[in-house]
XYZ file of C-alpha atoms in Angstrom:
606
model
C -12.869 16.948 -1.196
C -14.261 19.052 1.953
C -15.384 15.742 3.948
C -11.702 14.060 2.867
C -10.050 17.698 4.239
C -12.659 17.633 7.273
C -11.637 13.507 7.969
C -8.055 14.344 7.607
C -8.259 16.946 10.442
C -10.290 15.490 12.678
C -7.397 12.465 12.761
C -4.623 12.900 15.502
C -1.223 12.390 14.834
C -0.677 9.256 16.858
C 3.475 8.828 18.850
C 5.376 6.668 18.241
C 5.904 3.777 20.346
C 10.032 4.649 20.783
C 8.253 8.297 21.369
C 6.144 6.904 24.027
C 8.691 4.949 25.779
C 10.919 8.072 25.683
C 9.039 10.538 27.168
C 7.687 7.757 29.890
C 11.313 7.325 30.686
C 11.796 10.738 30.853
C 9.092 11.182 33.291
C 10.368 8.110 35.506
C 13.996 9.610 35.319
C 12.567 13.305 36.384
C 11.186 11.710 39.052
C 13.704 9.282 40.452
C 16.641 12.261 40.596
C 14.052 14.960 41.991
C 13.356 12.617 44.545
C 17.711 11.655 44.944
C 18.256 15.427 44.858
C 16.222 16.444 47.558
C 17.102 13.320 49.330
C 20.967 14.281 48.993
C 20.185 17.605 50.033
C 17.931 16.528 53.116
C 20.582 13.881 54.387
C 23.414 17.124 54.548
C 21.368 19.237 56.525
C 23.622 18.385 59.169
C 26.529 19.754 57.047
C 25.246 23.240 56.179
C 27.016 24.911 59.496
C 30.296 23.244 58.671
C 32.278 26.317 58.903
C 34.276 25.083 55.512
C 31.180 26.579 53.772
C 31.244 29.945 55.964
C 28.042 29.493 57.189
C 24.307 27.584 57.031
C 23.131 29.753 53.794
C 26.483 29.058 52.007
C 26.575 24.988 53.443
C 22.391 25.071 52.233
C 23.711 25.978 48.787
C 26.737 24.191 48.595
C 24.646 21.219 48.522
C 22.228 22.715 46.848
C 24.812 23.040 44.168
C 26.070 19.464 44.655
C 21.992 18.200 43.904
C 22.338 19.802 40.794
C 25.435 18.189 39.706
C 23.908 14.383 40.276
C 20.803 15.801 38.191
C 23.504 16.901 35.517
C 24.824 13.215 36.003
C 21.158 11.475 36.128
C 20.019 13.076 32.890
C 21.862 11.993 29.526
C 22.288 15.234 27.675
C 23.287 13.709 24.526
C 20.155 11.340 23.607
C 18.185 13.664 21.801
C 21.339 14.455 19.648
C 22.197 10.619 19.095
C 18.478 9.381 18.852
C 18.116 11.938 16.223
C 21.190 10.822 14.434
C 20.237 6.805 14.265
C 17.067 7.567 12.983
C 18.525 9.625 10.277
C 20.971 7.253 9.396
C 18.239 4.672 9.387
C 16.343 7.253 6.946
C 19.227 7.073 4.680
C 19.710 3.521 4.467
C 15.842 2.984 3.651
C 16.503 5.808 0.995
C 18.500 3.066 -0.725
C 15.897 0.627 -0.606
C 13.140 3.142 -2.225
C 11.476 4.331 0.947
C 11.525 7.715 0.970
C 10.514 7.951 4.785
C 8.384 11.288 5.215
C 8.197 11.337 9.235
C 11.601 11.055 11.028
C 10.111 8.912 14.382
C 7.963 6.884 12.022
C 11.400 4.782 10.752
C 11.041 2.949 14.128
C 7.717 2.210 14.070
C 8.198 0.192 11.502
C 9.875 -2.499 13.710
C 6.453 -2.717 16.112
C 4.262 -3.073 12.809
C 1.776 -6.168 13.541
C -0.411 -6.046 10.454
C 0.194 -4.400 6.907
C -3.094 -3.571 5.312
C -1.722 -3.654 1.780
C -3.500 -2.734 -1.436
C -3.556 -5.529 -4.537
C -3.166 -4.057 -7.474
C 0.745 -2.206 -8.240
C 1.719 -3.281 -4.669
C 1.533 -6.781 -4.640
C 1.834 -6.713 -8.643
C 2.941 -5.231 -11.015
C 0.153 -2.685 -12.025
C 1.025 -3.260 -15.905
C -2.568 -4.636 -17.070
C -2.561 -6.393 -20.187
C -5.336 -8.870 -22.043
C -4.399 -12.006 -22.047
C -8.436 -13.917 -23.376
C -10.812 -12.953 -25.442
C -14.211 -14.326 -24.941
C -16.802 -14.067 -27.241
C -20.331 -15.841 -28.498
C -19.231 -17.644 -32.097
C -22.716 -18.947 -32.836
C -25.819 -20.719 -31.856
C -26.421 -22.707 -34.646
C -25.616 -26.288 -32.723
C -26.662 -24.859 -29.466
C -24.501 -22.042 -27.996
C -20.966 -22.245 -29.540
C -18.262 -19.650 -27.451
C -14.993 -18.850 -28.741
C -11.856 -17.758 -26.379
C -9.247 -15.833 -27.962
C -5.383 -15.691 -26.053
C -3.498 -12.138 -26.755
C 0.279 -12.471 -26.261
C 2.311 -9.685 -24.861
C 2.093 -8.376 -20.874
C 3.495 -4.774 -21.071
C 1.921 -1.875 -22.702
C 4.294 -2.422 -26.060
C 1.488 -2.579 -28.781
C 3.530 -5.984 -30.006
C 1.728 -9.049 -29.462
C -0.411 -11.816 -31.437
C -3.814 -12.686 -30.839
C -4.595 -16.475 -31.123
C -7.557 -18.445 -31.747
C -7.970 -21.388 -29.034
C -6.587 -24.211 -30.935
C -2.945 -21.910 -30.755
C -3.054 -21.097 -34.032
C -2.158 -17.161 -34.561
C -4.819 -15.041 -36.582
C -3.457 -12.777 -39.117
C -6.353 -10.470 -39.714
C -7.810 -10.345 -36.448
C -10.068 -6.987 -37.397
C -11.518 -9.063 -40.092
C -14.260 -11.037 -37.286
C -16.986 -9.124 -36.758
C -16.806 -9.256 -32.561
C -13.083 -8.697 -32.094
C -13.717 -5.307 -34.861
C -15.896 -4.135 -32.486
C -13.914 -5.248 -29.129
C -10.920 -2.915 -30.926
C -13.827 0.028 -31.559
C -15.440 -0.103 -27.967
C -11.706 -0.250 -26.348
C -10.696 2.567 -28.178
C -13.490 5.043 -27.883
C -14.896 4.416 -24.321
C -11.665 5.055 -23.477
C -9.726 7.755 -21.155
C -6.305 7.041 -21.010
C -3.524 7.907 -23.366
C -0.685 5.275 -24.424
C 2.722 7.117 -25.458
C 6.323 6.318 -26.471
C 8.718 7.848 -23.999
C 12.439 7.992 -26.148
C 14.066 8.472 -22.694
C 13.595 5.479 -20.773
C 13.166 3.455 -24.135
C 9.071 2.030 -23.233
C 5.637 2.881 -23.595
C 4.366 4.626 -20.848
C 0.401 5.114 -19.565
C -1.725 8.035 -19.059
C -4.745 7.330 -17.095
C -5.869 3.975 -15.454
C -4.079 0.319 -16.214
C -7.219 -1.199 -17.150
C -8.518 1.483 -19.728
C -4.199 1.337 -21.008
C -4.604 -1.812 -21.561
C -7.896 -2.000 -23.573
C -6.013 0.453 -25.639
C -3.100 -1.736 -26.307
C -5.659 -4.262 -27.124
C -7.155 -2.193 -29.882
C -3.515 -1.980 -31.196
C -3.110 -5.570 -31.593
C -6.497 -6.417 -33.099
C -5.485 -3.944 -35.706
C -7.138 -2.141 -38.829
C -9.857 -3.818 -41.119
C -7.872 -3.403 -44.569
C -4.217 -2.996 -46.200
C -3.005 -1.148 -43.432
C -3.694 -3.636 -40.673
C -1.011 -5.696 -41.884
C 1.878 -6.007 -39.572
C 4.445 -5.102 -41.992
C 2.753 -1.979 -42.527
C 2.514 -1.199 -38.789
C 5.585 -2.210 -38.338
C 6.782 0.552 -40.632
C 5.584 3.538 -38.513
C 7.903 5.180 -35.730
C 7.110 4.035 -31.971
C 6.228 7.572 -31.138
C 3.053 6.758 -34.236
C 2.883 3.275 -33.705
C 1.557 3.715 -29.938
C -1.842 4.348 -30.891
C -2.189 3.991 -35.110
C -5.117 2.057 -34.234
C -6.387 4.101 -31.617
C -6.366 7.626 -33.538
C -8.216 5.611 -36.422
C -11.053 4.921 -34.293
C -11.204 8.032 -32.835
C -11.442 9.720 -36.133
C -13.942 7.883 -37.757
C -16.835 8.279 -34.538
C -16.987 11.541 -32.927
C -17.749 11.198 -29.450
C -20.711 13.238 -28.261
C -21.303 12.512 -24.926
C -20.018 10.332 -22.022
C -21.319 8.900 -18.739
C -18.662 8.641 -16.050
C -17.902 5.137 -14.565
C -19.960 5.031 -11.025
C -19.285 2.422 -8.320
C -23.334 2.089 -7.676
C -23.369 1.276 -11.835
C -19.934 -0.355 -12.384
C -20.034 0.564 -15.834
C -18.877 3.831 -18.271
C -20.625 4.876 -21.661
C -19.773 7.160 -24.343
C -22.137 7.771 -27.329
C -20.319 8.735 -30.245
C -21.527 9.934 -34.455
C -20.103 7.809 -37.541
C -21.431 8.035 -41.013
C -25.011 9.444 -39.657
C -25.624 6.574 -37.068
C -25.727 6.824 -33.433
C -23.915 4.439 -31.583
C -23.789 3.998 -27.312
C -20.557 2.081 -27.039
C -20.145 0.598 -22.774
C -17.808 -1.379 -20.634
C -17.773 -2.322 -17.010
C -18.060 -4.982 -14.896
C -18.663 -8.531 -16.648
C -22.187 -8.664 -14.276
C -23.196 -5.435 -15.182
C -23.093 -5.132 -18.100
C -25.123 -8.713 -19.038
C -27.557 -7.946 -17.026
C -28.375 -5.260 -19.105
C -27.912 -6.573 -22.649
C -31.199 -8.201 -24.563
C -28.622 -9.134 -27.686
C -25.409 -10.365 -28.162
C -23.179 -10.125 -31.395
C -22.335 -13.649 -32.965
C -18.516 -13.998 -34.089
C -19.115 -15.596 -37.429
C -21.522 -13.626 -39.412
C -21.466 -10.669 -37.346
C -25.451 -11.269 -37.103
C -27.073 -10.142 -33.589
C -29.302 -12.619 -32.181
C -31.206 -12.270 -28.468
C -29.961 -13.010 -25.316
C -31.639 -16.136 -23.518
C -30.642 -17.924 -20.061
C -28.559 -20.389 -21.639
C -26.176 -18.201 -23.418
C -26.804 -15.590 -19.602
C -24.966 -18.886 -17.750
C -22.493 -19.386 -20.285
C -21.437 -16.435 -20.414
C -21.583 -16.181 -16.355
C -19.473 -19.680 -16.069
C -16.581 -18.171 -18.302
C -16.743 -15.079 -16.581
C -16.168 -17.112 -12.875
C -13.264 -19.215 -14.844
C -11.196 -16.195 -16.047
C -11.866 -14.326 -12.905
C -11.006 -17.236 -10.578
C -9.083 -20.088 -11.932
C -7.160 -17.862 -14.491
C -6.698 -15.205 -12.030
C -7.900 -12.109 -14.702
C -9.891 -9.010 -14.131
C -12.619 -9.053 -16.106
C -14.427 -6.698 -18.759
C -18.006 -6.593 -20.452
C -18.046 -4.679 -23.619
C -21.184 -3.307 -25.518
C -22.840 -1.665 -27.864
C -26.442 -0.142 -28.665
C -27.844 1.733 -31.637
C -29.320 5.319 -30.024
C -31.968 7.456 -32.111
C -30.758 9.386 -34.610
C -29.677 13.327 -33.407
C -29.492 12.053 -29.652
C -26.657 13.994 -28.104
C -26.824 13.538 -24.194
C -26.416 10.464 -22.386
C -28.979 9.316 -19.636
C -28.684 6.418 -17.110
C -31.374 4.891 -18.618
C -30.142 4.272 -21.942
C -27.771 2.130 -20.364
C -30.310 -1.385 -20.679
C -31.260 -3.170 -24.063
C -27.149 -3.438 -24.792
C -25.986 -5.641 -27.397
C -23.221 -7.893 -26.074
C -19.690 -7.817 -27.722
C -17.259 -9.895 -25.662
C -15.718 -10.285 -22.464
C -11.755 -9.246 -21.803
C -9.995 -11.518 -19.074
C -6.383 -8.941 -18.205
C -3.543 -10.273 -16.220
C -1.714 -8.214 -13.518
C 1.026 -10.623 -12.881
C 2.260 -10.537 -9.503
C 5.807 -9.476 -8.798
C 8.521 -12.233 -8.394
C 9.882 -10.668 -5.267
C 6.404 -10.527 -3.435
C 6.090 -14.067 -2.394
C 9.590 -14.015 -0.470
C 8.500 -11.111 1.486
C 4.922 -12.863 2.106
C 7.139 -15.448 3.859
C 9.073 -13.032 5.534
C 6.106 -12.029 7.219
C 4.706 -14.981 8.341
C 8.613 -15.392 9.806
C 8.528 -12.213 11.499
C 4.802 -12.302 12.575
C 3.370 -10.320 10.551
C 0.303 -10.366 9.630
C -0.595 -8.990 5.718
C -4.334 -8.431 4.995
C -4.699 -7.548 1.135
C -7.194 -4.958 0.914
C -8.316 -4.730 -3.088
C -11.534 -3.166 -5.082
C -12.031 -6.674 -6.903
C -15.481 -8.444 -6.469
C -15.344 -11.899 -4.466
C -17.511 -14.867 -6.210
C -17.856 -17.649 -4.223
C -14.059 -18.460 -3.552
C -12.910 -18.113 -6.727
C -11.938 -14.148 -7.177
C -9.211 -12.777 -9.020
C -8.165 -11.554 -5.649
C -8.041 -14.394 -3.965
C -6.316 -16.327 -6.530
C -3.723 -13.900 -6.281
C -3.422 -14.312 -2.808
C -2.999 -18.200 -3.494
C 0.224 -16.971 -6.073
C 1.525 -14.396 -3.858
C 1.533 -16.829 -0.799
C -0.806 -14.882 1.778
C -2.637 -17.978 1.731
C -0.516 -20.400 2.336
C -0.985 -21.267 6.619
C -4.475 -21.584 5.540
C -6.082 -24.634 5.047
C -9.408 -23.225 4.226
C -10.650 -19.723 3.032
C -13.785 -19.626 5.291
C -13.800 -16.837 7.874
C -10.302 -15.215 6.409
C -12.084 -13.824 3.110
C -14.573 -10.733 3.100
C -15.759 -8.090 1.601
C -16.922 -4.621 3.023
C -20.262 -5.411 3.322
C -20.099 -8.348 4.302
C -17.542 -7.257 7.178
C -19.277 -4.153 7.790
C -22.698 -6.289 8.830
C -21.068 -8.929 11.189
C -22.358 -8.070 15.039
C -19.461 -6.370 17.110
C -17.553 -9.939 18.480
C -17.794 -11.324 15.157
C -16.346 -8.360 13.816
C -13.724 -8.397 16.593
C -12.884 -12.403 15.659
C -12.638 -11.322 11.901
C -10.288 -9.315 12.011
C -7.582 -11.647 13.743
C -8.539 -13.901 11.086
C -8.655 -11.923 7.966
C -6.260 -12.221 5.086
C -8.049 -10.741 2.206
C -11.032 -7.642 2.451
C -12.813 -7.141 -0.963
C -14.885 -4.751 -3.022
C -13.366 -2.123 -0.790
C -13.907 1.826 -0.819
C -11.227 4.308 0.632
C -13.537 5.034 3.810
C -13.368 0.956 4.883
C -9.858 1.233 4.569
C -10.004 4.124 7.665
C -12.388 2.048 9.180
C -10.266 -1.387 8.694
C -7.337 0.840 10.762
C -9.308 1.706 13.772
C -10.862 -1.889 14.853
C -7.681 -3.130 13.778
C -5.652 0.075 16.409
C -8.690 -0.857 18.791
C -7.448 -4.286 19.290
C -3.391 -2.883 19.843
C -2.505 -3.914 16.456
C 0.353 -1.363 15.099
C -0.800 -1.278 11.657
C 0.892 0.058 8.417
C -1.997 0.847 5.560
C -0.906 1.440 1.935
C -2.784 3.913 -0.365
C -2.134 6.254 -3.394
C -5.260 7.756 -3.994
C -6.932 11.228 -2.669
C -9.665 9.295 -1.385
C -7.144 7.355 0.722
C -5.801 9.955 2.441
C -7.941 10.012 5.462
C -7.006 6.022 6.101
C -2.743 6.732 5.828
C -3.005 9.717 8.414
C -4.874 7.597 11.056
C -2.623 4.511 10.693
C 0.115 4.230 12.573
C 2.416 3.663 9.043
C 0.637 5.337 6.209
C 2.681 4.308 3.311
C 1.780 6.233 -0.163
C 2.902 5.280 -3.741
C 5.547 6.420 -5.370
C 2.874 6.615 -8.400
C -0.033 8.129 -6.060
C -1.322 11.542 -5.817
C 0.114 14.429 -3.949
C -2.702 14.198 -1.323
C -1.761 10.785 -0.531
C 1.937 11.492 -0.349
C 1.180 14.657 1.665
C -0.580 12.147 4.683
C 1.725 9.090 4.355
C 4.640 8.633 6.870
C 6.590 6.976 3.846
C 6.637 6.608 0.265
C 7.457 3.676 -2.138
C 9.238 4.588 -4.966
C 9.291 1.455 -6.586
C 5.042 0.659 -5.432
C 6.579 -2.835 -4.210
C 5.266 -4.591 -1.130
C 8.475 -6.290 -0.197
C 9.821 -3.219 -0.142
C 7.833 -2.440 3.111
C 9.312 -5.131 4.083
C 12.637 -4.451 3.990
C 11.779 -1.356 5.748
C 10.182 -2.970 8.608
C 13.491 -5.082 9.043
C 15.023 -1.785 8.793
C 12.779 -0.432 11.578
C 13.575 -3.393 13.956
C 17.542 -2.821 13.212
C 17.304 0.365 14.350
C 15.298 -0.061 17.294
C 17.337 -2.620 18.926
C 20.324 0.099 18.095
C 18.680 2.661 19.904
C 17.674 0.429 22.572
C 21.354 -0.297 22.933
C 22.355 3.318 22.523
C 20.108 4.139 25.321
C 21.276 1.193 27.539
C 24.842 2.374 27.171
C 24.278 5.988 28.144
C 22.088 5.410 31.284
C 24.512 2.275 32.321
C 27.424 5.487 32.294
C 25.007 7.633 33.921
C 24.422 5.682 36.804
C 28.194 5.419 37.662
C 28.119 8.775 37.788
C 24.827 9.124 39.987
C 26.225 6.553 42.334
C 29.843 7.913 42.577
C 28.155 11.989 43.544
C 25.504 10.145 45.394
C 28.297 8.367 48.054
C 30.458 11.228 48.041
C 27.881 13.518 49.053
C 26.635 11.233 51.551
C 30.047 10.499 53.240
C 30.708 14.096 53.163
C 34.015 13.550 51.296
C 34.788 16.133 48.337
C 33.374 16.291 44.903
C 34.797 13.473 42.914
C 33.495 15.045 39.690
C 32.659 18.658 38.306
C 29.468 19.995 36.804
C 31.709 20.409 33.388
C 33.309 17.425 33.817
C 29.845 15.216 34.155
C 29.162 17.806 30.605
C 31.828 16.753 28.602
C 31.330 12.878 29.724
C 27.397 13.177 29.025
C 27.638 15.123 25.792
C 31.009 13.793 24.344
C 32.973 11.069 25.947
C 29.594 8.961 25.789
C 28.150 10.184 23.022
C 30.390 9.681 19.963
C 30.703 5.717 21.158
C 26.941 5.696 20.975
C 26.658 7.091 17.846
C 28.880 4.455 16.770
C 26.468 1.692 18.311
C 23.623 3.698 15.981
C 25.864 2.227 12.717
C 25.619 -1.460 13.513
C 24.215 -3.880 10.678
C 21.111 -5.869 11.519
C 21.494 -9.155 13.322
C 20.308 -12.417 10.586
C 17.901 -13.315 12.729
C 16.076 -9.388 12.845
C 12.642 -10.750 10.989
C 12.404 -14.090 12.855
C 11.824 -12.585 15.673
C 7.463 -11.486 16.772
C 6.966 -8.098 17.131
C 7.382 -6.215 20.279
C 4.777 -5.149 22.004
C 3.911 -2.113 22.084
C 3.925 -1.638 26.251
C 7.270 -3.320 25.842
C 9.430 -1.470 28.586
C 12.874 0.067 27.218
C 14.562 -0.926 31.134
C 12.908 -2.796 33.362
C 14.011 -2.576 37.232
C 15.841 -5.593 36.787
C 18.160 -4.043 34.597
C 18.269 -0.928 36.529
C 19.341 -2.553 39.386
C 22.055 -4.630 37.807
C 23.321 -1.399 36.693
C 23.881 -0.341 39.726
C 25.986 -2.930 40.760
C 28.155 -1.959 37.805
C-alpha cells in the first residue's frame, strides 16, 4: 500500500488539452492587447496637450484610460463563466449515460482520446462467470478415455443441468466419483459468498466471479443422497437455496488452514478435517496445477491411477481447446491426502496432487460491445485490451474474445498485435516503440504494466484513457490522461479515476468520448463567437482612438456586452446536440490550434 500511495504522488496531474489551448490563448491575447495598448497610447502622445483634457498629465491619462477600455474589449470576461457551464452541462448529459465524470476539464478530453487501454473481464463482458464444461479422466482401460461434461445456466442462479457429452442430462450428478469431488473442492477452497438479494429479485456475489461461480457449480452438481434431488431443492426458499450445497460441504470438513492464491504459484490451497482424515483440497491455473499432480482420479470407479505423459498431453490439448477455441477460462482442481494431525499449510505440500478435473467458465461478452468496437475503428480509435489471462500460442481465451468482440477484425494476422508483459517488457526500445502502434491485445498483465503501458503510449503523443477498478490500479488511472474506474471497483480506484462507469460497460466510454467531441466543437464555437464580438469592439476603440474622434463605447458598456449581451447567446451555443457525423471524424491532435491567424484575420474584416 505505501509504494501504491508513494506511485500515486509522485504522478502529476497532467492539463487538459482544452486547458492547454486556453491558457496558451490567454497568453497570446495578453500579449497582443499589451502590445495594442501601449501602441494606442504611444500613437496619442501628440494628443496629451490638447487643452480638451486640461493639460499633458490629464491628456497622458485620458488615454491611458482609453488603453484600458480596448483591454476591457480584447479580453472576453464571460468565458470562464460559459466554459464552465458547457462542461457542466456536458457532465450532466454523460450522467445519463452512467459516467459519473469525477474531474470537470476531463469531459473534454475525452474527445482527443487516441487509444483506450481497456480491461477484459466486466468491461468488455459481462463479469458474470459461470461453468459451462466439465472435463475429466473417465478411464484408461482402452487407452486414456476423457469425459466432457456441459453445465447449463450463465448467471449466478443455482438453476441449471449438467449434461453428459452425448446431450443427455444427468440426474444424479453427485453420484460420479470426479464431479463429487469437483462440487467438494469448489466449495471448500472457496472465498466468496453467493446470496439471494429479495430487492432486486437475483443472486448476487461476494468475492471474485471465478471463485462465485465454482460455487454455483457445487450447487448444480448437488448432494450425494435423497436430498440431492431437484424436487427437494427445489423446495427450499432462494434465500436457503443459494448455497444448500455449499453449507453441506462446509460442515462436513473443517477447514484448518489455507494458502493464499500467489501470482508466482497461480494456485490456492486449503487443508481441511472430515471424519479423522486430512485432506489438501487446490485449484489454480490448468498448468499449474498438472504439473504438480503424480495421480489423477478416474470418473468411473472413482479409483486413482498415476499420471503418465499421455494422459499430461491430453489433458494439456483439452485445456488449449476450452481456453482457445471455446473461449473459457480455465480451472485445475485437486486433491491430496496430508498426514494425519497436520494443521499448517507449506508451499511444499503443494506437489504429488491427485488430479480431479478441469472447469472451462464462460464470461460472455456484452451484446453492445462489438458496436462500440466499430465505433472506434470509425472514429480512430485505437482499443488495446489489457487482461490477466495467459496467451498460448494464438489460441487464448483473450484473444478469442477479441475475435467476438471485434478488436480484431482490420487484422489479417495476430503476429506483432498480441503480447504479453514479458514478452513486451523484453523487446529492445524501437521494437517496443513499433509495438505499441501495433498492439491490440497485452496479456498476463499486472497493475504496474498497466502504468507502464500509459507512459510509452503518452511518450509517443497518444491521449490515452486506461480503465481499472482495483487498488493496485490506482497508480496507472492517475497518470493517464482518462483514468476511468468501475462502478464495481474499490474506493482507491474511484478516488484516482477522472470518471466512473456505473454500468462497467466499454461502450459506455464510448459514448462518452462522442460526448467529449460534442462538447469540444461547442466550446470551440462558443469561443469563436465571443472573440469574433470582441474584435469588433477592439477595432471600433482602436480607430477611434487613432483618429482622435470620441469614445464610441464605454468601459460599462464593453461590460455588459462582454459579460451579458454575448454571453447568454453562447451559453446557448454550449446546448447544441452532436453533429451524426461526431465519431467519424480522427481525433484532433493534440497541438491542434483553437484560432489560427487565418481566422483571426478574417475576423477582422468582419
Amino acid at each position: 500500500m505505501g509504494s501504491i500511495r508513494d506511485s500515486m504522488l509522485r504522478t502529476d496531474d497532467e492539463a487538459t488539452p482544452l486547458k492547454k489551448k486556453l491558457d496558451e490563448f490567454g497568453t497570446f491575447l495578453a500579449k497582443v492587447i499589451a502590445g495594442i495598448c501601449v501602441l494606442v497610447w504611444i500613437v496619442n502622445i501628440g494628443h496629451f496637450r490638447d487643452p480638451a483634457h486640461g493639460g499633458f498629465l490629464r491628456g497622458a491619462i485620458h488615454y491611458f484610460k482609453i488603453a484600458v477600455a480596448l483591454a476591457v474589449a480584447a479580453i472576453p470576461e464571460g468565458l470562464p463563466a460559459v466554459v464552465t457551464t458547457c462542461l457542466a452541462l456536458g457532465t450532466k448529459r454523460m450522467a445519463r449515460l452512467n459516467a459519473i465524470v469525477r474531474s470537470l476539464p476531463s469531459v473534454e478530453t475525452l474527445g482527443c482520446t487516441t487509444v483506450i487501454c481497456s480491461d477484459k473481464t466486466g468491461t468488455l463482458t459481462t463479469n458474470m462467470m459461470s461453468v459451462s464444461k466439465i472435463c475429466v479422466v473417465h478411464s484408461i482401460k482402452n487407452g486414456p478415455e476423457v469425459a466432457e461434461f456441459g453445465v447449463s445456466g450463465t448467471t449466478y442462479a443455482p438453476e441449471g443441468f449438467i449434461f453428459d457429452n452425448t446431450g443427455l442430462q444427468l440426474e444424479f450428478p453427485a453420484q460420479l466419483p470426479c464431479l463429487l469431488h469437483i462440487a467438494m473442492c469448489s466449495a471448500l477452497c472457496n472465498e466468496s459468498l453467493l446470496q439471494y438479494n429479495p430487492d432486486k429479485g437475483n443472486y448476487e456475489k461476494i468475492g471474485e466471479s471465478t471463485e462465485v461461480a465454482l460455487r454455483v457449480l457445487a450447487e448444480k452438481v448437488g448432494l450425494p443422497g435423497f436430498d440431492s434431488m431437484p424436487s427437494a431443492l427445489n423446495m427450499l426458499s432462494k434465500h436457503e437455496r443459494a448455497s444448500y450445497c455449499n453449507h453441506y460441504w462446509e460442515n462436513q470438513f473443517k477447514k484448518v488452514s489455507v494458502l493464499e492464491f500467489s501470482r508466482d504459484r497461480k494456485m490456492m490451497s486449503v487443508l481441511c478435517n472430515h471424519k479423522q482424515m486430512e485432506i489438501m483440497f487446490s485449484k489454480g491455473a490448468p498448468e499449474s496445477i498438472i504439473s504438480r499432480c503424480t495421480n489423477i482420479l478416474c470418473n468411473n470407479d472413482g479409483s486413482t491411477i498415476p499420471m503418465d505423459a499421455t494422459l499430461r498431453a491430453e489433458l494439456d490439448s483439452r485445456f488449449n481447446s476450452f481456453a482457445g477455441k471455446e473461449t473459457l477460462r480455465c480451472l485445475a482442481l485437486a486433491l491430496k491426502i496430508m498426514p494425519m494431525g497436520q494443521q499448517i499449510l507449506s508451499f511444499d505440500d503443494e506437489k504429488d496432487l491427485t488430479f480431479i478435473g478441469l472447469v472451462g467458465m464462460l464470461d460472455p461478452p456484452r451484446e453492445e460491445v462489438r458496436n462500440a468496437m466499430i465505433s472506434c475503428m470509425t472514429a480512430g480509435i485505437r482499443v488495446i485490451v489489457v487482461t490477466g489471462d495467459n496467451k498460448i500460442k494464438f489460441q487464448s481465451t483473450a484473444e478469442s474474445v477479441c475475435r467476438k468482440i471485434g478488436a480484431f477484425d482490420h487484422l489479417v494476422d495476430y503476429v506483432g498485435h498480441s503480447y504479453t508483459a514479458a514478452e513486451f517488457e523484453e523487446l529492445p526500445g524501437t521494437q517496443q516503440t513499433m509495438a505499441l502502434q501495433r498492439m491490440a491485445l497485452l496479456t498476463r498483465v499486472e497493475p504496474s504494466h498497466k502504468r507502464m503501458l500509459v507512459e510509452a503510449l503518452q511518450n509517443q503523443n497518444e491521449v490515452v484513457a486506461m480503465t481499472g477498478d482495483g487498488v493496485n490500479d490506482a497508480p496507472a488511472l492517475k497518470k493517464a490522461d482518462i483514468g476511468v474506474a468501475m462502478g464495481s471497483g474499490t474506493a482507491v480506484a474511484k478516488s484516482a479515476s477522472d470518471m466512473v462507469l456505473a454500468d462497467d460497460n466499454f461502450a459506455t466510454i464510448v459514448a462518452a468520448v462522442a460526448e467529449g467531441r460534442a462538447i469540444y466543437n461547442n466550446t470551440k464555437q462558443f469561443i469563436r463567437y465571443m472573440i469574433s464580438s470582441n474584435i469588433g469592439e477592439v477595432v471600433c476603440i482602436f480607430v477611434a482612438a487613432v483618429l482622435g474622434i470620441p469614445d464610441t463605447l464605454a468601459p460599462v458598456q464593453l461590460l455588459w456586452v462582454n459579460l451579458v449581451t454575448d454571453g447568454l447567446p453562447a451559453t446557448a451555443i454550449g446546448f447544441n446536440k452532436p453533429d451524426s457525423d461526431v465519431m467519424k471524424a480522427k481525433p484532433r491532435k493534440v497541438l491542434h490550434l483553437l484560432f489560427s491567424l487565418s481566422y483571426l484575420t478574417n475576423q477582422d474584416y468582419v
